């Protein structure tokens, strides 16, 4: 499982270009930062208040005025810019964030996303997720393809939405999928799986791009 | 001449049962602890709290480091002082879900960016804000914090939600540095809601970590105008981990 998550994070890291300003969600998306190539400059957004997250802090360098959006004490890059919540989400809604990477409970074939609430369960809240998937120029979902076998990529979401038609790209351990006007297209398939395998693990019809290639691990 | 400096107990003396308060901070980083302590001492009840989240509970891990006591809004929840919380995230402090289950606390969720803009609209005299965030989600169909239906406005073919201003009786804010007139700034990631909340309430109370003389530091460093500040309280300390 850890290896599969690392596979997803490594592949996602290839989506970034030199100079991008991006937001990584909590969990698997946070792992993406470890694989961003050294030779490009990507500035990571911490929506609670800055652009330029660096590593998690330890007892030697902790500053109680710097947490990330998960409440973890972190450090900041020399090029950091701190801002308040209004400016932080102005940057998001204004389309100044190149990409946001986050997990999903459900994604529909038209790009609808559900990842913030399961009715009847513990109340958590959307935090900044609705703003991020509405405002970021590209929404990338990184997740395991199914929830212990239960489909997560569906014809239609059953859970309350985070936003409509917002997902651009889905990266799972099985492959890479683009959400296009006419549905979900597999552009990369991992060599461990066949077209039949990925279709069987998906709750809507998949299209296979004529130029589909093997999902690269490195 | 006006003197805004007073004790925390004096600053919260006018807070009454049933009032609406705003509290700065993000998971309690940037929350004015001396003002929360004063509210607890006053024992005021049935508050409506506007904040990003419910702060932290005693003994709860805050990232790598445990909070020894409740922090920020967590102090008010610990003492059952809140009837309604208006926030973007309620999953961290376990007191929230306990009190939802007991039926003593209700909540209104607002997306984080929308929450900031609703508060800013109140402070800056706007009739509301139009945001694309929440279109097609429960934010469009559920009633707002005052039980009003949301309006959907279409502009050049794109849908927006009309989000109404969010005001309070009191705003409680934690600057890193303020002068004795109330001009202030918040360091690093403690800014969060501590700028937009100034002036979005009838009374704006600040608890700076450091208070300087008027003219002592370069005025260009201040982010928020002291004209918005009604009271300045001493004694706020850097958080100890």
XYZ file of C-alpha atoms in Angstrom:
459
model
C 0.000 0.000 0.000
C 2.774 2.451 0.938
C 4.552 1.591 -2.316
C 1.366 2.154 -4.302
C 0.859 5.545 -2.669
C 4.471 6.476 -3.437
C 3.837 5.431 -7.061
C 0.870 7.822 -7.244
C 2.814 10.661 -5.581
C 5.807 10.201 -7.912
C 3.617 10.300 -10.989
C 1.753 13.352 -9.734
C 5.034 15.233 -9.197
C 5.580 15.124 -12.978
C 2.575 17.390 -13.474
C 4.420 20.441 -12.134
C 6.277 22.990 -14.217
C 9.056 25.345 -13.213
C 7.547 28.357 -11.459
C 4.202 26.761 -10.524
C 2.286 27.864 -7.410
C 0.431 24.804 -6.125
C -1.563 23.491 -3.175
C -1.185 19.961 -1.812
C -3.908 18.528 0.408
C -3.375 16.470 3.554
C -2.288 12.805 3.326
C -1.186 11.267 0.030
C -1.091 14.670 -1.755
C 1.446 15.951 0.800
C 3.796 13.104 -0.272
C 3.966 14.641 -3.761
C 6.311 17.359 -2.427
C 9.001 14.701 -1.809
C 9.167 13.882 -5.532
C 9.143 17.322 -7.176
C 12.330 17.439 -9.289
C 15.213 19.419 -7.785
C 15.740 21.403 -10.974
C 12.346 23.128 -10.981
C 10.999 25.730 -8.564
C 7.517 25.000 -7.257
C 6.060 27.215 -4.531
C 3.603 25.429 -2.266
C 0.580 27.183 -0.813
C -0.451 26.712 2.816
C -3.991 28.053 2.676
C -3.996 29.079 6.327
C -1.543 31.802 5.473
C 1.503 31.580 3.210
C 3.170 30.705 -0.062
C 6.418 28.778 0.378
C 6.036 25.782 2.721
C 9.270 23.942 3.476
C 9.829 20.854 5.660
C 8.045 19.893 8.877
C 9.690 21.614 11.875
C 11.502 19.766 14.645
C 12.419 20.801 18.187
C 15.499 22.645 16.889
C 13.741 24.981 14.451
C 10.095 25.128 15.512
C 8.424 28.555 15.371
C 5.019 28.608 17.098
C 3.800 31.227 14.606
C 4.135 28.857 11.620
C 1.681 25.990 11.188
C 0.400 24.433 7.991
C -3.273 23.924 7.242
C -3.205 20.595 9.083
C -2.018 22.311 12.269
C 1.513 20.886 11.983
C 4.460 23.141 12.819
C 6.428 23.602 9.608
C 9.253 25.750 8.274
C 9.081 28.224 5.386
C 11.314 28.876 2.385
C 13.395 32.073 2.135
C 11.017 33.296 -0.614
C 7.961 32.853 1.641
C 5.109 35.355 1.558
C 2.767 35.314 4.526
C -0.794 36.542 4.101
C -4.171 36.564 5.786
C -7.103 34.308 4.871
C -8.741 36.852 2.545
C -5.563 37.215 0.470
C -4.881 33.472 0.620
C -8.246 32.621 -0.915
C -8.144 35.594 -3.255
C -5.093 33.916 -4.754
C -7.100 30.689 -4.999
C -10.377 32.004 -6.454
C -8.499 34.416 -8.697
C -6.986 31.513 -10.623
C -3.434 32.193 -9.440
C -2.909 28.641 -8.147
C -1.711 26.466 -11.033
C -2.816 23.186 -9.503
C -4.392 21.728 -6.400
C -3.830 18.080 -5.509
C -6.266 16.348 -3.209
C -7.925 13.058 -2.416
C -11.498 12.070 -3.166
C -14.250 9.886 -1.802
C -16.002 9.969 -5.204
C -15.327 11.425 -8.656
C -17.990 11.367 -11.394
C -17.353 10.969 -15.096
C -18.279 14.633 -15.677
C -15.643 15.778 -13.154
C -17.965 16.274 -10.160
C -16.046 15.793 -6.910
C -17.207 14.634 -3.467
C -14.565 14.665 -0.757
C -15.788 16.602 2.258
C -18.759 15.003 4.000
C -20.454 11.684 4.612
C -23.964 12.456 5.920
C -24.565 10.976 9.358
C -20.866 10.636 10.167
C -18.740 12.921 12.338
C -18.934 16.559 11.215
C -15.619 17.808 9.836
C -16.247 20.593 7.324
C -14.850 21.645 3.996
C -12.165 23.999 5.291
C -10.601 25.410 2.139
C -11.404 22.484 -0.166
C -14.429 24.023 -1.932
C -12.534 27.227 -2.694
C -9.471 25.312 -3.891
C -11.251 23.028 -6.343
C -13.336 25.934 -7.632
C -10.441 28.333 -8.087
C -7.297 26.367 -8.946
C -6.557 26.215 -12.684
C -6.074 22.439 -12.558
C -7.597 19.980 -10.079
C -5.656 16.734 -9.688
C -7.107 13.855 -7.676
C -4.607 11.411 -6.213
C -6.136 8.341 -4.602
C -6.282 4.560 -4.487
C -8.484 3.494 -7.400
C -11.108 1.839 -5.159
C -12.046 1.904 -1.479
C -11.186 -1.725 -0.652
C -12.874 -2.773 -3.890
C -15.793 -0.325 -3.782
C -15.860 1.979 -6.810
C -14.877 5.610 -6.282
C -14.912 6.709 -9.928
C -18.607 6.708 -10.813
C -21.217 7.777 -13.353
C -22.625 10.131 -10.721
C -21.541 11.009 -7.192
C -23.796 9.759 -4.386
C -22.287 12.025 -1.690
C -22.762 15.818 -1.418
C -20.446 17.593 -3.854
C -17.378 19.679 -3.097
C -17.750 21.302 -6.527
C -19.312 20.526 -9.894
C -17.275 19.522 -12.959
C -13.984 20.566 -11.388
C -11.684 17.534 -11.719
C -9.142 17.620 -14.568
C -6.896 14.645 -13.848
C -7.133 11.477 -11.737
C -3.982 9.589 -10.747
C -4.337 6.178 -9.086
C -2.111 3.133 -8.659
C -3.727 1.724 -11.822
C -3.226 4.648 -14.164
C -3.671 8.252 -15.180
C -7.065 9.506 -16.384
C -8.135 12.802 -17.939
C -11.662 14.125 -17.464
C -12.809 15.361 -20.872
C -16.135 16.676 -22.197
C -17.189 13.161 -23.237
C -16.027 11.275 -20.160
C -12.930 9.824 -18.546
C -10.003 8.891 -20.785
C -7.163 6.649 -19.642
C -3.922 8.164 -20.902
C -1.533 5.942 -18.944
C -2.079 2.399 -17.675
C 0.270 0.817 -15.139
C 1.927 -2.357 -16.511
C 0.588 -4.392 -13.554
C -2.962 -3.999 -14.907
C -4.941 -4.641 -18.087
C -7.645 -2.449 -19.633
C -10.167 -4.970 -18.275
C -8.728 -4.647 -14.753
C -9.018 -0.860 -14.633
C -12.493 -0.919 -16.200
C -13.661 -3.519 -13.638
C -12.420 -1.246 -10.818
C -14.348 1.745 -12.207
C -18.063 2.568 -11.896
C -18.419 4.318 -15.258
C -17.335 3.550 -18.801
C -13.674 4.383 -19.409
C -12.305 5.526 -22.744
C -8.787 4.483 -23.705
C -6.728 7.137 -25.444
C -5.267 5.917 -28.761
C -1.900 7.217 -27.558
C -2.199 5.542 -24.146
C 1.177 4.607 -22.715
C 2.538 2.750 -19.713
C 2.330 4.679 -16.425
C 5.888 5.551 -15.574
C 7.126 5.015 -12.067
C 10.284 7.107 -12.346
C -7.454 61.761 25.878
C -8.596 58.330 24.849
C -6.699 55.485 26.471
C -7.471 52.129 24.888
C -5.270 50.085 27.211
C -7.216 48.089 29.774
C -7.267 44.698 31.466
C -8.765 41.660 29.754
C -11.590 41.594 32.325
C -12.428 45.244 31.608
C -12.326 44.602 27.849
C -14.871 41.749 28.014
C -17.096 43.373 30.686
C -19.737 44.261 28.076
C -20.021 40.743 26.642
C -23.459 39.382 27.509
C -25.160 35.997 27.289
C -26.386 35.292 23.768
C -23.999 37.678 22.008
C -22.106 36.919 18.795
C -18.314 37.058 18.931
C -15.539 36.594 16.363
C -12.249 35.027 17.369
C -9.067 35.135 15.266
C -6.825 32.092 14.885
C -6.386 28.911 12.874
C -6.371 25.801 15.058
C -5.641 28.358 17.814
C -2.453 29.688 16.201
C -3.103 33.419 16.389
C -5.947 33.186 18.925
C -6.040 35.743 21.777
C -5.681 33.458 24.800
C -5.924 36.174 27.479
C -9.295 37.248 26.079
C -10.589 33.660 25.973
C -9.458 33.255 29.606
C -11.304 36.458 30.560
C -14.515 35.214 28.882
C -14.213 31.944 30.810
C -13.772 33.880 34.075
C -16.833 35.996 33.240
C -18.776 32.784 32.618
C -20.853 34.190 29.753
C -23.173 31.636 28.075
C -25.115 30.931 24.874
C -22.553 32.603 22.614
C -22.530 32.440 18.844
C -18.879 32.107 17.792
C -17.517 33.013 14.369
C -14.069 31.486 13.855
C -12.219 29.324 11.369
C -12.531 26.265 13.640
C -13.059 25.156 17.230
C -9.470 25.631 18.397
C -7.805 22.817 20.290
C -8.866 20.702 23.252
C -6.685 19.933 26.273
C -4.198 17.161 25.646
C -4.837 17.193 21.929
C -1.924 16.857 19.524
C -1.325 20.059 17.532
C 0.854 18.642 14.810
C 3.910 17.157 16.443
C 3.368 18.977 19.712
C 0.647 18.407 22.302
C -1.524 21.252 23.620
C -1.369 20.993 27.412
C -4.527 23.051 27.894
C -7.433 23.917 25.636
C -6.519 26.718 23.239
C -8.436 29.511 21.539
C -12.127 28.780 20.983
C -11.435 25.374 22.602
C -11.514 27.133 25.991
C -15.074 28.363 25.386
C -16.172 24.895 24.236
C -14.567 23.258 27.270
C -16.797 25.415 29.476
C -19.974 24.881 27.392
C -20.270 28.595 26.631
C -21.189 28.248 22.931
C -24.624 27.513 21.403
C -23.805 28.097 17.725
C -20.491 27.977 15.866
C -20.007 29.429 12.382
C -16.777 28.000 10.981
C -15.104 26.293 8.019
C -13.698 23.252 9.819
C -15.048 21.390 12.843
C -13.223 18.070 12.706
C -10.210 18.723 14.932
C -11.477 19.634 18.418
C -13.411 16.549 19.688
C -15.542 18.753 22.000
C -17.429 19.984 18.920
C -18.818 16.633 17.811
C -19.494 15.667 21.452
C -21.629 18.781 21.923
C -23.362 18.354 18.526
C -24.319 14.829 19.635
C -25.554 16.120 23.017
C -27.681 18.679 21.186
C -26.204 21.640 23.089
C -24.284 23.099 20.138
C -25.306 23.713 16.532
C -23.126 24.689 13.607
C -23.106 26.476 10.278
C -20.306 25.532 7.896
C -18.915 28.181 5.569
C -16.046 27.556 3.110
C -12.857 29.147 4.434
C -12.440 31.726 1.679
C -16.131 32.613 1.806
C -15.984 33.012 5.595
C -13.168 35.561 5.243
C -15.075 37.491 2.559
C -18.356 37.537 4.512
C -16.507 39.038 7.482
C -14.603 41.481 5.245
C -17.895 42.561 3.662
C -19.239 43.460 7.113
C -16.087 45.375 8.051
C -15.895 47.252 4.749
C -19.546 48.088 4.151
C -20.387 45.777 1.276
C -23.907 44.412 0.833
C -22.517 40.922 0.241
C -20.039 39.118 -1.983
C -20.477 36.980 -5.089
C -18.371 33.825 -5.041
C -18.271 30.814 -7.356
C -17.334 28.628 -4.362
C -20.135 26.284 -3.322
C -22.266 26.444 -6.493
C -23.865 23.013 -7.018
C -23.082 21.895 -3.463
C -24.985 21.980 -0.154
C -23.698 25.565 0.218
C -26.180 26.549 -2.495
C -29.174 24.670 -1.111
C -28.725 24.905 2.686
C -29.865 27.952 4.648
C -27.198 30.376 5.853
C -26.199 31.135 9.453
C -29.295 33.323 9.954
C -31.664 30.872 8.261
C -31.851 32.744 4.944
C -31.992 31.048 1.540
C -28.942 31.620 -0.657
C -29.384 33.629 -3.837
C -27.714 32.414 -7.027
C -26.660 35.231 -9.356
C -25.639 34.596 -12.955
C -23.110 37.004 -14.456
C -21.958 36.573 -18.061
C -23.074 32.955 -18.024
C -21.307 31.995 -14.800
C -23.104 31.189 -11.541
C -22.170 32.781 -8.225
C -23.592 32.540 -4.704
C -24.510 35.804 -3.011
C -22.960 35.503 0.443
C -24.186 38.001 3.008
C -22.024 40.042 5.414
C -21.208 38.446 8.758
C -21.129 40.809 11.763
C -20.603 40.319 15.478
C -20.967 42.190 18.731
C -17.284 41.697 19.555
C -14.132 40.773 17.608
C -11.263 39.259 19.593
C -7.924 39.515 17.817
C -4.317 38.635 18.526
C -1.685 40.891 16.946
C 2.001 40.116 17.290
C 2.815 43.817 17.689
C 0.549 46.812 18.237
C 1.202 50.405 19.217
C -0.761 52.122 21.964
C -3.213 53.548 19.422
C -4.055 50.039 18.180
C -2.242 49.971 14.827
C -1.106 46.364 14.509
C 0.307 43.486 12.501
C 0.390 39.731 12.969
C 3.582 37.771 12.313
C 3.881 34.910 9.847
C 0.985 32.433 9.848
C -0.840 34.118 12.752
C -2.580 36.585 10.408
C -5.350 34.211 9.275
C -8.653 35.876 10.350
C -6.991 38.504 12.564
C -7.078 41.193 9.841
C -10.576 40.859 8.381
C -12.231 40.628 11.802
C -11.110 44.137 12.799
C -14.076 46.438 12.379
C -16.544 43.647 11.579
C -17.996 43.936 15.081
C -19.398 46.707 17.249
C -16.296 46.407 19.451
C -12.843 45.269 18.310
C -10.587 44.095 21.127
C -6.938 43.205 20.544
C -4.494 41.302 22.738
C -1.029 41.938 21.274
C 1.968 39.840 22.180
C 3.982 43.067 22.260
C 2.818 46.666 22.757
C 5.076 49.532 21.595
C 4.887 53.292 22.054
C 3.243 55.388 19.350
C 5.927 56.307 16.811
C 8.363 53.715 18.137
C 8.415 51.569 14.993
C 8.091 52.261 11.268
C 4.340 52.786 10.635
C 4.664 51.051 7.258
C 4.908 47.735 9.106
C 1.323 47.950 10.417
C -1.345 46.034 8.480
C -4.500 47.174 10.295
C -5.523 50.708 11.298
C -5.751 51.505 14.991
C -8.903 53.536 14.280
C -10.742 50.183 14.137
C -9.544 49.137 17.597
C -11.559 49.887 20.731
C -9.449 48.205 23.406
C -5.881 46.941 23.807
C -5.175 44.269 26.402
C -1.757 43.413 27.810
C -0.404 40.039 28.847
C -0.700 37.853 25.728
C 2.333 35.522 25.619
C 3.997 33.526 22.835
C 2.474 30.020 22.870
C 4.563 27.577 24.896
C 4.964 24.098 23.443
